[in-house]
CSV table of C-alpha atoms in Angstrom, one decimal:
chain,number,residue,atom,x,y,z
A,2,MET,CA,21.2,-4.7,-90.8
A,3,VAL,CA,20.3,-7.6,-88.4
A,4,ASP,CA,23.1,-9.3,-86.6
A,5,GLN,CA,23.1,-12.9,-88.0
A,6,THR,CA,25.7,-14.3,-85.5
A,7,SER,CA,24.2,-17.4,-83.8
A,8,SER,CA,24.6,-18.1,-80.2
A,9,ALA,CA,25.4,-21.7,-81.2
A,10,SER,CA,28.4,-20.5,-83.2
A,11,PRO,CA,31.9,-22.0,-82.4
A,12,LEU,CA,33.6,-20.8,-79.3
A,13,ARG,CA,35.5,-17.6,-79.5
A,14,PRO,CA,39.3,-17.7,-79.2
A,15,ALA,CA,40.7,-17.6,-75.7
A,16,GLY,CA,42.2,-14.2,-76.3
A,17,ALA,CA,38.8,-12.8,-77.3
A,18,ILE,CA,37.2,-14.3,-74.2
A,19,ALA,CA,39.8,-12.8,-72.0
A,20,THR,CA,39.3,-9.4,-73.6
A,21,ALA,CA,35.6,-9.5,-73.1
A,22,GLN,CA,35.9,-10.6,-69.5
A,23,GLY,CA,38.4,-7.8,-68.9
A,24,SER,CA,36.1,-5.3,-70.4
A,25,LEU,CA,33.2,-6.6,-68.3
A,26,ALA,CA,35.2,-6.3,-65.1
A,27,VAL,CA,36.2,-2.7,-65.9
A,28,VAL,CA,32.6,-1.8,-66.7
A,29,ILE,CA,31.3,-3.3,-63.5
A,30,LEU,CA,33.9,-1.5,-61.4
A,31,ALA,CA,33.1,1.8,-63.1
A,32,VAL,CA,29.4,1.3,-62.6
A,33,LEU,CA,29.9,0.4,-58.9
A,34,ALA,CA,32.1,3.5,-58.5
A,35,GLY,CA,29.3,5.6,-59.9
A,36,LEU,CA,26.7,4.0,-57.7
A,37,LEU,CA,28.8,4.5,-54.6
A,38,ALA,CA,29.3,8.2,-55.5
A,39,ALA,CA,25.6,8.6,-55.9
A,40,SER,CA,25.0,6.9,-52.6
A,41,ALA,CA,28.0,8.4,-50.7
A,42,ILE,CA,25.8,10.0,-48.0
A,43,GLN,CA,24.1,6.7,-47.4
A,44,LEU,CA,27.0,4.3,-47.1
A,45,ALA,CA,28.0,4.7,-43.5
A,46,ASP,CA,24.4,4.8,-42.1
A,47,PRO,CA,21.9,3.8,-44.8
A,48,PHE,CA,18.2,4.8,-44.4
A,49,VAL,CA,16.0,1.8,-43.5
A,50,ARG,CA,12.2,1.7,-43.9
A,51,HIS,CA,10.2,0.4,-41.0
A,52,ASP,CA,9.1,-2.7,-42.9
A,53,ASP,CA,12.7,-3.4,-44.0
A,54,PHE,CA,14.1,-3.7,-40.5
A,55,PRO,CA,13.0,-7.4,-40.1
A,56,ALA,CA,15.3,-8.3,-43.0
A,57,LEU,CA,18.1,-6.4,-41.4
A,58,THR,CA,17.8,-8.1,-38.0
A,59,GLY,CA,16.6,-11.5,-39.3
A,60,ASN,CA,13.1,-11.3,-37.8
A,61,ALA,CA,11.2,-13.8,-39.8
A,62,GLU,CA,8.1,-13.6,-37.6
A,63,HIS,CA,7.3,-10.0,-38.5
A,64,TYR,CA,7.7,-10.8,-42.3
A,65,TYR,CA,5.9,-14.1,-42.6
A,66,ASN,CA,2.6,-12.5,-43.5
A,67,LYS,CA,4.1,-11.1,-46.7
A,68,THR,CA,4.4,-14.6,-48.1
A,69,LEU,CA,0.6,-14.7,-48.1
A,70,THR,CA,-0.1,-11.1,-49.2
A,71,GLU,CA,2.8,-10.7,-51.7
A,72,GLY,CA,4.2,-14.1,-52.3
A,73,ARG,CA,7.7,-13.1,-51.1
A,74,TRP,CA,8.9,-16.6,-50.2
A,75,LEU,CA,12.6,-16.1,-51.2
A,76,SER,CA,12.7,-12.9,-49.0
A,77,TYR,CA,11.2,-14.9,-46.2
A,78,LEU,CA,13.9,-17.6,-46.4
A,79,TRP,CA,16.4,-14.7,-46.1
A,80,HIS,CA,14.7,-13.6,-42.9
A,81,LEU,CA,15.2,-17.1,-41.4
A,82,ARG,CA,18.9,-16.8,-41.1
A,83,ASP,CA,20.2,-17.0,-37.5
A,84,PHE,CA,22.5,-13.9,-37.7
A,85,SER,CA,22.0,-10.2,-38.4
A,86,HIS,CA,23.9,-7.9,-40.6
A,87,VAL,CA,25.0,-4.3,-40.3
A,88,ALA,CA,22.9,-2.0,-42.6
A,89,TRP,CA,25.9,-0.7,-44.5
A,90,GLY,CA,27.0,-4.2,-45.3
A,91,ASN,CA,23.7,-5.2,-46.9
A,92,TYR,CA,23.6,-1.9,-48.8
A,93,LEU,CA,27.1,-2.5,-50.2
A,94,ILE,CA,26.1,-6.1,-51.2
A,95,LEU,CA,23.0,-4.8,-53.0
A,96,LEU,CA,24.9,-2.1,-54.9
A,97,THR,CA,27.6,-4.6,-55.9
A,98,CYS,CA,25.0,-7.1,-57.3
A,99,TRP,CA,23.2,-4.2,-59.1
A,100,ALA,CA,26.5,-3.1,-60.7
A,101,ILE,CA,27.2,-6.7,-61.8
A,102,TYR,CA,23.7,-6.9,-63.4
A,103,LEU,CA,24.1,-3.5,-65.1
A,104,GLY,CA,27.6,-4.3,-66.4
A,105,CYS,CA,26.5,-7.6,-67.8
A,106,LEU,CA,23.5,-6.0,-69.4
A,107,VAL,CA,25.4,-3.3,-71.3
A,108,GLN,CA,28.1,-5.8,-72.2
A,109,THR,CA,25.5,-8.2,-73.6
A,110,ALA,CA,23.8,-5.4,-75.5
A,111,PHE,CA,26.8,-3.6,-77.0
A,112,GLY,CA,29.8,-5.9,-76.6
A,113,GLU,CA,33.2,-4.5,-77.7
A,114,ASP,CA,31.6,-2.2,-80.3
A,115,MET,CA,31.0,0.5,-77.6
A,116,LEU,CA,33.7,2.3,-75.7
A,117,LEU,CA,34.0,1.3,-72.1
A,118,TRP,CA,33.1,4.6,-70.6
A,119,ARG,CA,30.0,4.8,-72.8
A,120,LYS,CA,28.8,1.4,-71.6
A,121,ALA,CA,29.3,2.5,-68.0
A,122,ALA,CA,27.4,5.7,-68.8
A,123,VAL,CA,24.4,3.8,-70.2
A,124,ALA,CA,24.5,1.5,-67.1
A,125,LEU,CA,24.6,4.5,-64.7
A,126,ILE,CA,21.6,6.2,-66.5
A,127,ALA,CA,19.7,3.0,-66.0
A,128,GLY,CA,20.9,2.2,-62.5
A,129,CYS,CA,20.6,5.7,-61.0
A,130,SER,CA,17.1,6.3,-62.3
A,131,SER,CA,14.6,7.4,-59.7
A,132,PRO,CA,12.5,4.2,-59.5
A,133,TRP,CA,15.5,2.1,-58.6
A,134,LEU,CA,16.6,4.6,-56.0
A,135,LEU,CA,13.1,4.3,-54.4
A,136,ILE,CA,13.1,0.5,-54.6
A,137,PHE,CA,16.5,0.3,-52.9
A,138,TYR,CA,15.1,1.9,-49.7
A,139,TRP,CA,14.2,-1.7,-49.0
A,140,PHE,CA,17.7,-2.9,-49.7
A,141,ASN,CA,17.9,-5.4,-46.8
A,142,THR,CA,14.8,-7.3,-48.1
A,143,LEU,CA,16.0,-7.2,-51.7
A,144,VAL,CA,19.5,-8.6,-51.1
A,145,PRO,CA,18.7,-12.3,-52.0
A,146,GLY,CA,16.6,-11.4,-55.0
A,147,MET,CA,19.3,-9.1,-56.5
A,148,ALA,CA,21.9,-11.6,-55.8
A,149,VAL,CA,20.0,-14.1,-57.9
A,150,VAL,CA,19.6,-11.5,-60.6
A,151,ALA,CA,23.3,-10.9,-60.6
A,152,ALA,CA,24.1,-14.6,-60.7
A,153,TYR,CA,21.9,-15.1,-63.7
A,154,ALA,CA,23.5,-12.1,-65.4
A,155,LEU,CA,27.0,-13.6,-64.9
A,156,LEU,CA,25.7,-16.9,-66.4
A,157,THR,CA,24.6,-15.1,-69.5
A,158,MET,CA,28.2,-14.1,-70.2
A,159,ARG,CA,29.4,-17.7,-70.1
A,160,LEU,CA,26.5,-19.9,-71.3
A,161,SER,CA,24.8,-20.3,-74.7
A,162,GLU,CA,21.7,-18.4,-75.5
A,163,ARG,CA,19.6,-21.6,-75.5
A,164,THR,CA,20.9,-22.6,-72.0
A,165,ASN,CA,20.2,-19.1,-70.7
A,166,ARG,CA,16.6,-19.2,-71.9
A,167,LEU,CA,16.1,-22.6,-70.5
A,168,LEU,CA,17.3,-21.3,-67.1
A,169,LEU,CA,14.5,-18.8,-67.0
A,170,ALA,CA,12.3,-21.7,-65.9
A,171,VAL,CA,14.3,-21.7,-62.6
A,172,PHE,CA,15.4,-18.0,-62.2
A,173,VAL,CA,12.0,-16.4,-63.1
A,174,PRO,CA,10.0,-18.2,-60.3
A,175,VAL,CA,12.8,-17.6,-57.8
A,176,THR,CA,13.1,-13.9,-58.5
A,177,LEU,CA,9.3,-13.5,-58.6
A,178,MET,CA,9.3,-14.6,-55.0
A,179,CYS,CA,11.4,-11.6,-54.1
A,180,TYR,CA,9.9,-8.7,-56.1
A,181,THR,CA,7.2,-9.0,-58.8
A,182,THR,CA,9.0,-7.2,-61.6
A,183,PHE,CA,12.5,-8.6,-61.0
A,184,PRO,CA,11.9,-11.3,-63.6
A,185,PHE,CA,11.8,-8.6,-66.3
A,186,LEU,CA,15.4,-7.8,-65.5
A,187,LEU,CA,16.2,-11.4,-66.5
A,188,LEU,CA,14.1,-11.1,-69.7
A,189,MET,CA,16.0,-8.0,-70.8
A,190,LEU,CA,19.2,-10.0,-70.9
A,191,SER,CA,17.6,-12.2,-73.6
A,192,LEU,CA,16.0,-9.3,-75.4
A,193,VAL,CA,19.2,-7.3,-75.9
A,194,ARG,CA,21.6,-10.2,-76.6
A,195,ARG,CA,23.7,-9.2,-79.7
A,196,GLU,CA,24.3,-12.8,-80.9
A,197,THR,CA,20.6,-13.5,-81.2
A,198,LYS,CA,19.3,-14.4,-84.7
A,199,ARG,CA,16.3,-12.1,-84.4
A,200,SER,CA,13.0,-12.9,-86.1
A,201,TRP,CA,9.3,-12.6,-85.3
A,202,ARG,CA,9.2,-16.3,-84.6
A,203,ASP,CA,12.1,-16.1,-82.2
A,204,LEU,CA,10.5,-13.1,-80.4
A,205,ALA,CA,7.2,-14.8,-80.1
A,206,ALA,CA,8.9,-18.0,-78.7
A,207,LEU,CA,10.9,-16.0,-76.2
A,208,ILE,CA,7.9,-14.0,-74.9
A,209,LEU,CA,5.6,-17.1,-74.7
A,210,TRP,CA,8.4,-19.0,-72.9
A,211,PHE,CA,8.8,-16.1,-70.4
A,212,ILE,CA,5.1,-15.9,-69.8
A,213,ALA,CA,5.0,-19.7,-69.1
A,214,CYS,CA,7.9,-19.3,-66.7
A,215,PHE,CA,6.1,-16.4,-65.0
A,216,ALA,CA,2.9,-18.4,-64.7
A,217,PHE,CA,4.9,-21.4,-63.3
A,218,GLY,CA,6.3,-19.0,-60.7
A,219,LEU,CA,2.8,-17.9,-59.7
A,220,LEU,CA,1.7,-21.5,-59.5
A,221,VAL,CA,4.7,-22.2,-57.1
A,222,ILE,CA,3.7,-19.2,-55.0
A,223,TYR,CA,0.0,-20.1,-54.9
A,224,SER,CA,0.9,-23.7,-54.0
A,225,LEU,CA,3.2,-22.7,-51.2
A,226,ASN,CA,0.5,-20.3,-49.9
A,227,TYR,CA,-2.1,-23.1,-50.0
A,228,LEU,CA,0.3,-25.5,-48.2
A,229,TYR,CA,1.3,-23.1,-45.4
A,230,HIS,CA,-1.7,-20.6,-45.3
A,231,GLY,CA,-4.6,-22.7,-46.6
A,232,HIS,CA,-5.2,-20.1,-49.4
A,233,PHE,CA,-4.5,-20.9,-53.0
A,234,GLY,CA,-3.4,-17.5,-54.4
A,235,VAL,CA,-2.2,-14.2,-53.0
A,236,LYS,CA,-4.5,-12.5,-50.5
A,237,MET,CA,-4.3,-8.7,-50.9
A,238,ALA,CA,-3.4,-6.8,-47.7
A,239,THR,CA,-6.2,-4.6,-46.4
A,240,TRP,CA,-3.9,-1.6,-46.1
A,241,ARG,CA,-3.6,-1.6,-49.9
A,242,GLU,CA,-7.4,-0.9,-50.1
A,243,PRO,CA,-8.1,-3.2,-53.0
A,244,ASN,CA,-11.1,-2.4,-55.3
A,245,PRO,CA,-11.6,-5.6,-57.4
A,246,ALA,CA,-13.2,-5.0,-60.7
A,247,THR,CA,-16.6,-6.7,-60.4
A,248,ASP,CA,-18.7,-4.5,-62.7
A,249,LEU,CA,-18.3,-1.7,-65.3
A,250,ALA,CA,-18.3,1.0,-62.6
A,251,SER,CA,-15.4,-0.5,-60.6
A,252,LEU,CA,-13.5,-1.2,-63.9
A,253,LEU,CA,-13.8,2.5,-64.9
A,254,GLU,CA,-12.7,3.5,-61.4
A,255,ASN,CA,-9.6,1.3,-61.8
A,256,THR,CA,-9.0,2.7,-65.3
A,257,ARG,CA,-8.6,6.1,-63.7
A,258,MET,CA,-6.0,4.7,-61.3
A,259,VAL,CA,-4.0,3.5,-64.3
A,260,TRP,CA,-3.9,7.0,-65.7
A,261,GLU,CA,-2.9,8.3,-62.3
A,262,PHE,CA,-0.1,5.7,-62.3
A,263,VAL,CA,1.2,6.8,-65.7
A,264,THR,CA,1.2,10.6,-64.9
A,265,ARG,CA,2.7,10.0,-61.4
A,266,SER,CA,5.4,7.8,-62.9
A,267,ALA,CA,6.3,10.3,-65.5
A,268,GLY,CA,7.2,12.9,-62.8
A,269,ILE,CA,9.1,10.4,-60.7
A,270,PHE,CA,11.1,9.1,-63.7
A,271,ALA,CA,12.2,12.6,-64.4
A,272,PHE,CA,13.1,13.4,-60.7
A,273,GLN,CA,10.2,15.9,-60.8
A,274,LEU,CA,12.1,18.0,-63.4
A,275,PRO,CA,9.9,18.4,-66.5
A,276,ALA,CA,12.9,19.5,-68.7
A,277,VAL,CA,14.8,16.4,-67.8
A,278,GLY,CA,11.8,14.2,-68.7
A,279,ILE,CA,11.0,15.9,-71.9
A,280,LEU,CA,14.7,15.8,-73.1
A,281,GLN,CA,15.1,12.1,-72.2
A,282,LEU,CA,11.7,11.3,-73.9
A,283,PHE,CA,12.8,13.1,-77.0
A,284,LEU,CA,16.1,11.1,-77.2
A,285,VAL,CA,14.2,7.8,-76.6
A,286,VAL,CA,11.7,8.5,-79.4
A,287,LEU,CA,14.6,9.6,-81.7
A,288,ALA,CA,16.4,6.4,-80.8
A,289,VAL,CA,13.3,4.2,-81.6
A,290,PHE,CA,13.1,6.0,-85.0
A,291,MET,CA,16.7,5.9,-86.0
A,292,ALA,CA,17.7,2.5,-84.5
A,293,GLY,CA,14.4,1.1,-85.8
A,294,LYS,CA,15.4,2.2,-89.3
A,295,GLU,CA,18.8,0.5,-88.9
A,296,ASP,CA,17.5,-2.7,-87.2
A,297,ALA,CA,13.8,-2.8,-86.7
A,298,LEU,CA,13.8,-6.2,-84.9
A,299,ARG,CA,16.4,-5.1,-82.4
A,300,VAL,CA,14.2,-2.2,-81.3
A,301,THR,CA,11.0,-4.3,-81.5
A,302,TYR,CA,12.4,-6.8,-79.0
A,303,LEU,CA,12.9,-4.1,-76.4
A,304,LEU,CA,9.6,-2.4,-77.1
A,305,VAL,CA,7.7,-5.7,-76.8
A,306,GLY,CA,9.4,-6.4,-73.5
A,307,ALA,CA,8.5,-3.0,-72.2
A,308,GLY,CA,4.9,-3.5,-73.4
A,309,LEU,CA,4.7,-6.9,-71.6
A,310,GLY,CA,5.9,-5.5,-68.3
A,311,LEU,CA,3.7,-2.4,-68.5
A,312,GLY,CA,0.8,-4.6,-69.5
A,313,LEU,CA,1.2,-6.7,-66.4
A,314,ILE,CA,1.1,-3.6,-64.2
A,315,ILE,CA,-2.0,-2.2,-66.0
A,316,LEU,CA,-3.8,-5.6,-65.8
A,317,GLN,CA,-3.0,-5.9,-62.1
A,318,THR,CA,-4.4,-2.4,-61.5
A,319,LEU,CA,-7.5,-3.0,-63.5
A,320,LYS,CA,-8.2,-6.3,-61.9
A,321,SER,CA,-7.4,-5.5,-58.2
A,322,GLY,CA,-7.8,-1.8,-58.0
A,323,ILE,CA,-4.6,-1.6,-56.1
A,324,GLU,CA,-2.5,1.6,-56.5
A,325,LEU,CA,0.9,0.3,-57.6
A,326,PRO,CA,3.9,2.4,-56.8
A,327,SER,CA,5.8,3.9,-59.7
A,328,ARG,CA,9.0,2.1,-58.7
A,329,SER,CA,7.4,-1.1,-59.9
A,330,ALA,CA,7.9,0.1,-63.5
A,331,GLY,CA,11.6,0.7,-63.0
A,332,PHE,CA,12.4,-1.8,-65.9
A,333,LEU,CA,11.2,0.9,-68.3
A,334,THR,CA,14.0,3.3,-67.3
A,335,ILE,CA,16.5,0.6,-68.1
A,336,GLN,CA,15.1,0.0,-71.5
A,337,ALA,CA,15.1,3.8,-72.1
A,338,ALA,CA,18.8,3.9,-71.2
A,339,LEU,CA,19.5,1.1,-73.6
A,340,LEU,CA,17.7,2.9,-76.4
A,341,MET,CA,19.8,6.0,-75.7
A,342,GLY,CA,22.9,3.8,-76.0
A,343,MET,CA,21.7,2.6,-79.4
A,344,LEU,CA,21.2,6.2,-80.5
A,345,VAL,CA,24.7,7.2,-79.4
A,346,GLN,CA,26.2,4.3,-81.3
A,347,ILE,CA,24.5,5.4,-84.5
A,348,LEU,CA,25.8,8.9,-84.0
A,349,TYR,CA,29.3,7.5,-83.2
A,350,ARG,CA,29.3,5.8,-86.6
A,351,TRP,CA,28.3,9.1,-88.3
A,352,GLY,CA,31.3,10.8,-86.7
A,353,GLY,CA,32.1,14.5,-86.5
A,354,VAL,CA,29.6,16.8,-84.8
A,355,PHE,CA,27.0,14.0,-84.6
A,356,ASP,CA,29.4,11.9,-82.4
A,357,ARG,CA,30.2,14.8,-80.2
A,358,LEU,CA,26.4,15.5,-79.7
A,359,GLY,CA,25.9,11.8,-78.8
A,360,LYS,CA,28.7,11.4,-76.4
A,361,ASN,CA,28.1,14.7,-74.7
A,362,SER,CA,24.4,13.9,-74.2
A,363,LEU,CA,25.3,10.5,-72.8
A,364,ALA,CA,27.9,12.0,-70.4
A,365,PHE,CA,25.5,14.7,-69.4
A,366,PHE,CA,22.7,12.3,-68.5
A,367,ALA,CA,25.0,9.9,-66.6
A,368,MET,CA,26.5,12.7,-64.5
A,369,LEU,CA,23.1,14.3,-64.0
A,370,PHE,CA,21.4,11.1,-62.8
A,371,VAL,CA,24.3,10.3,-60.4
A,372,ALA,CA,24.0,13.9,-59.0
A,373,LEU,CA,20.2,13.8,-58.7
A,374,SER,CA,20.3,10.4,-57.0
A,375,GLY,CA,22.8,11.8,-54.5
A,376,MET,CA,20.7,14.9,-53.9
A,377,GLN,CA,17.6,12.8,-53.4
A,378,HIS,CA,19.4,10.9,-50.6
A,379,PHE,CA,19.6,14.2,-48.7
A,380,ALA,CA,15.9,14.0,-47.9
A,381,GLN,CA,16.8,11.3,-45.3
A,382,TYR,CA,20.0,12.8,-44.0
A,383,ASN,CA,18.5,15.0,-41.3
A,384,TRP,CA,16.4,12.1,-40.1
A,385,GLN,CA,19.4,9.9,-39.8
A,386,GLN,CA,21.3,12.7,-38.0
A,387,GLN,CA,18.6,13.5,-35.5
A,388,THR,CA,17.9,9.9,-34.6
A,389,ARG,CA,21.6,9.3,-34.1
A,390,GLU,CA,21.6,12.2,-31.6
A,391,MET,CA,18.5,10.7,-29.9
A,392,ALA,CA,20.3,7.4,-29.6
A,393,ARG,CA,23.4,9.1,-28.1
A,394,GLN,CA,21.3,10.8,-25.4
A,395,LEU,CA,19.2,7.7,-24.7
A,396,SER,CA,22.2,5.4,-24.2
A,397,GLN,CA,22.8,6.8,-20.7
A,398,GLY,CA,19.5,5.7,-19.2
A,399,ALA,CA,17.9,2.5,-18.0
A,400,GLU,CA,16.0,0.2,-20.4
A,401,PRO,CA,13.5,-0.2,-21.9
A,402,ILE,CA,13.1,3.0,-23.9
A,403,TYR,CA,9.6,4.5,-24.2
A,404,ILE,CA,8.6,7.0,-26.9
A,405,ILE,CA,5.7,9.3,-26.0
A,406,GLY,CA,4.2,11.9,-28.4
A,407,SER,CA,4.0,11.6,-32.1
A,408,TYR,CA,6.8,10.9,-34.6
A,409,ARG,CA,4.8,13.2,-36.9
A,410,SER,CA,5.9,16.2,-34.9
A,411,LEU,CA,9.4,15.8,-36.3
A,412,MET,CA,10.1,17.8,-39.4
A,413,THR,CA,12.9,15.4,-40.3
A,414,ALA,CA,10.3,12.6,-40.3
A,415,ARG,CA,8.2,14.5,-42.8
A,416,ALA,CA,11.1,15.2,-45.1
A,417,ALA,CA,12.1,11.5,-45.0
A,418,THR,CA,8.4,10.4,-45.6
A,419,ILE,CA,8.4,8.2,-42.5
A,420,GLN,CA,5.2,6.2,-42.7
A,421,HIS,CA,4.7,4.5,-39.4
A,422,PRO,CA,5.6,5.1,-35.7
A,423,ARG,CA,7.4,1.8,-35.6
A,424,ALA,CA,10.0,3.4,-37.9
A,425,LEU,CA,11.4,5.5,-35.0
A,426,ALA,CA,11.2,2.7,-32.5
A,427,LEU,CA,13.0,0.2,-34.8
A,428,ARG,CA,15.6,2.8,-35.7
A,429,LEU,CA,16.4,3.6,-32.1
A,430,SER,CA,16.4,-0.1,-31.2
A,431,TYR,CA,18.9,-0.8,-34.0
A,432,LEU,CA,21.2,2.1,-32.9
A,433,THR,CA,21.0,1.4,-29.1
A,434,ASP,CA,20.6,-2.4,-29.2
A,435,ARG,CA,17.9,-2.0,-26.5
A,436,PRO,CA,14.1,-2.6,-26.5
A,437,VAL,CA,12.2,0.5,-27.6
A,438,ILE,CA,8.4,0.9,-27.2
A,439,SER,CA,6.4,3.4,-29.2
A,440,CYS,CA,3.4,4.5,-27.1
A,441,GLU,CA,1.9,5.9,-30.4
A,442,ALA,CA,1.9,2.4,-32.0
A,443,THR,CA,1.2,0.3,-28.9
A,444,PRO,CA,-0.5,2.5,-26.3
A,445,ALA,CA,-1.5,-0.5,-24.2
A,446,GLU,CA,2.2,-1.1,-23.3
A,447,CYS,CA,2.5,2.4,-21.9
A,448,GLU,CA,-0.5,2.3,-19.5
A,449,GLN,CA,1.7,1.8,-16.5
A,450,LEU,CA,4.1,4.6,-17.6
A,451,GLN,CA,4.2,7.4,-15.0
A,452,ALA,CA,3.3,10.8,-16.3
A,453,VAL,CA,6.3,12.9,-17.4
A,454,SER,CA,6.5,16.0,-15.4
A,455,GLN,CA,8.7,17.8,-17.9
A,456,GLU,CA,7.0,20.2,-20.3
A,457,ALA,CA,6.4,18.8,-23.8
A,458,PRO,CA,9.0,19.9,-26.3
A,459,GLN,CA,8.3,22.2,-29.2
A,460,GLN,CA,7.4,20.8,-32.6
A,461,GLY,CA,10.4,19.2,-34.2
A,462,ARG,CA,12.3,18.8,-31.0
A,463,PHE,CA,12.6,16.1,-28.3
A,464,ASN,CA,13.4,15.7,-24.6
A,465,VAL,CA,15.0,12.7,-22.9
A,466,VAL,CA,13.8,11.9,-19.4
A,467,PHE,CA,15.6,9.4,-17.2
A,468,ALA,CA,13.5,7.4,-14.8
A,469,ASP,CA,14.6,4.7,-12.3
A,470,SER,CA,13.6,1.7,-14.5
A,471,ALA,CA,13.1,3.2,-18.0
A,472,THR,CA,14.2,6.0,-20.3
A,473,ILE,CA,11.6,8.2,-22.0
A,474,LEU,CA,11.9,10.0,-25.3
A,475,GLN,CA,9.4,12.8,-25.3
A,476,LEU,CA,8.0,14.3,-28.5
A,477,SER,CA,5.3,16.8,-29.2
A,478,ASP,CA,1.8,15.6,-29.9
A,479,LYS,CA,1.3,18.2,-32.7
A,480,PRO,CA,2.0,16.9,-36.2
A,481,VAL,CA,4.0,19.0,-38.6
A,482,ASP,CA,1.8,20.8,-41.1
A,483,GLY,CA,1.1,18.7,-44.2
A,484,PHE,CA,2.3,15.5,-42.7
A,485,GLU,CA,-1.1,13.8,-42.8
A,486,GLN,CA,-1.5,14.5,-46.5
A,487,LEU,CA,2.1,13.4,-47.2
A,488,VAL,CA,1.8,10.0,-45.5
A,489,ASP,CA,-1.8,9.0,-45.9
């Protein structure tokens, strides 16, 4: 039966509001605790990608080009600050904002009808899914965007449905200037709102309004790019190897890329564990069937939102020929978690063995995703540990620090999927607070460097050589087997 409660209904009693706010706070804290548990190995020394370091140190010059190639104007403004942060501080801010959004989302979707621990479990299944773990490797860059998402989520708990939808005209363009699919996080808060008087007309109005807000955001980005770069639009970076669809042959080639995206994403969403993916897919399909029988429009709202987001990704791939990362479809894992929550609520009302099956499945997936997220962080642990040891030994010598040899000779770099020689230089510069020059990335800066007499280290190891006016980190020139295929 469709919930006929209007968002314009009289205000709830103060006691009811206090209860709802208390429940929300408990859910947010429970979700944050789960996220911290999943990221425990990261908290003290979070892993930072090479192109995320400018956001950590406030280096706007090295990020400015992304305003032209990706429209990331909000992120650029964040880089303009005149102070730097510690990595763990930014990481904690991001996780807190993420917990706020997830807590508000499940509270909006299920209200007081669902037990607190079950809402927290649904939120953790969504928040600890693999795509979001991959996105958050750029946590320094994403801080302002996620803060805006969290602020909008909190507003949805206090303002009317009409006001929240109107605010999409502001929040969608702003979040679009941080990460392309962040606006869909905002849309989901409207799609799952319990008080909505659902109808086909209302759904169409919401989707058209969101598309208009999204288009307005693109217009703002294009206008800023024209004003500051002289180019109306977004100019694709050459490293993305775009293949614009100009004829049938190129369109068919890009269609193949769409299929590759789908199959690759299926593996990533399941943490490369087929059994996990099959079981979750079964529960989602079952949820669509059972919840759809109970309230077809409630499920339709979610499915249409999923289709809209997926359609945007497919259209972008077909048009540009750019291979989009699976993490860009992370909103799908959130919608899958919400559908599982709907299924569990149906089984809860049935009671008995059905309720036990539902709550056990929910608890299993929540604990599994927290555990798998934590295990995935171990891929970067050895890299963090080895680079800390490098920094400790390098701290005794003169500056600057030169790196000779290839970072690809380090097995820890392969495990952590390090993608550029700058990653090692920036990491050591952050740890030592000294200038670090990678001869692999900028060989011209190393032309005057005297030859190192010490024998080159074995693959996976390093030497530290102290000279009168510099310190040298010496690596092997031989890449680890399989590194080229992994990175390129």
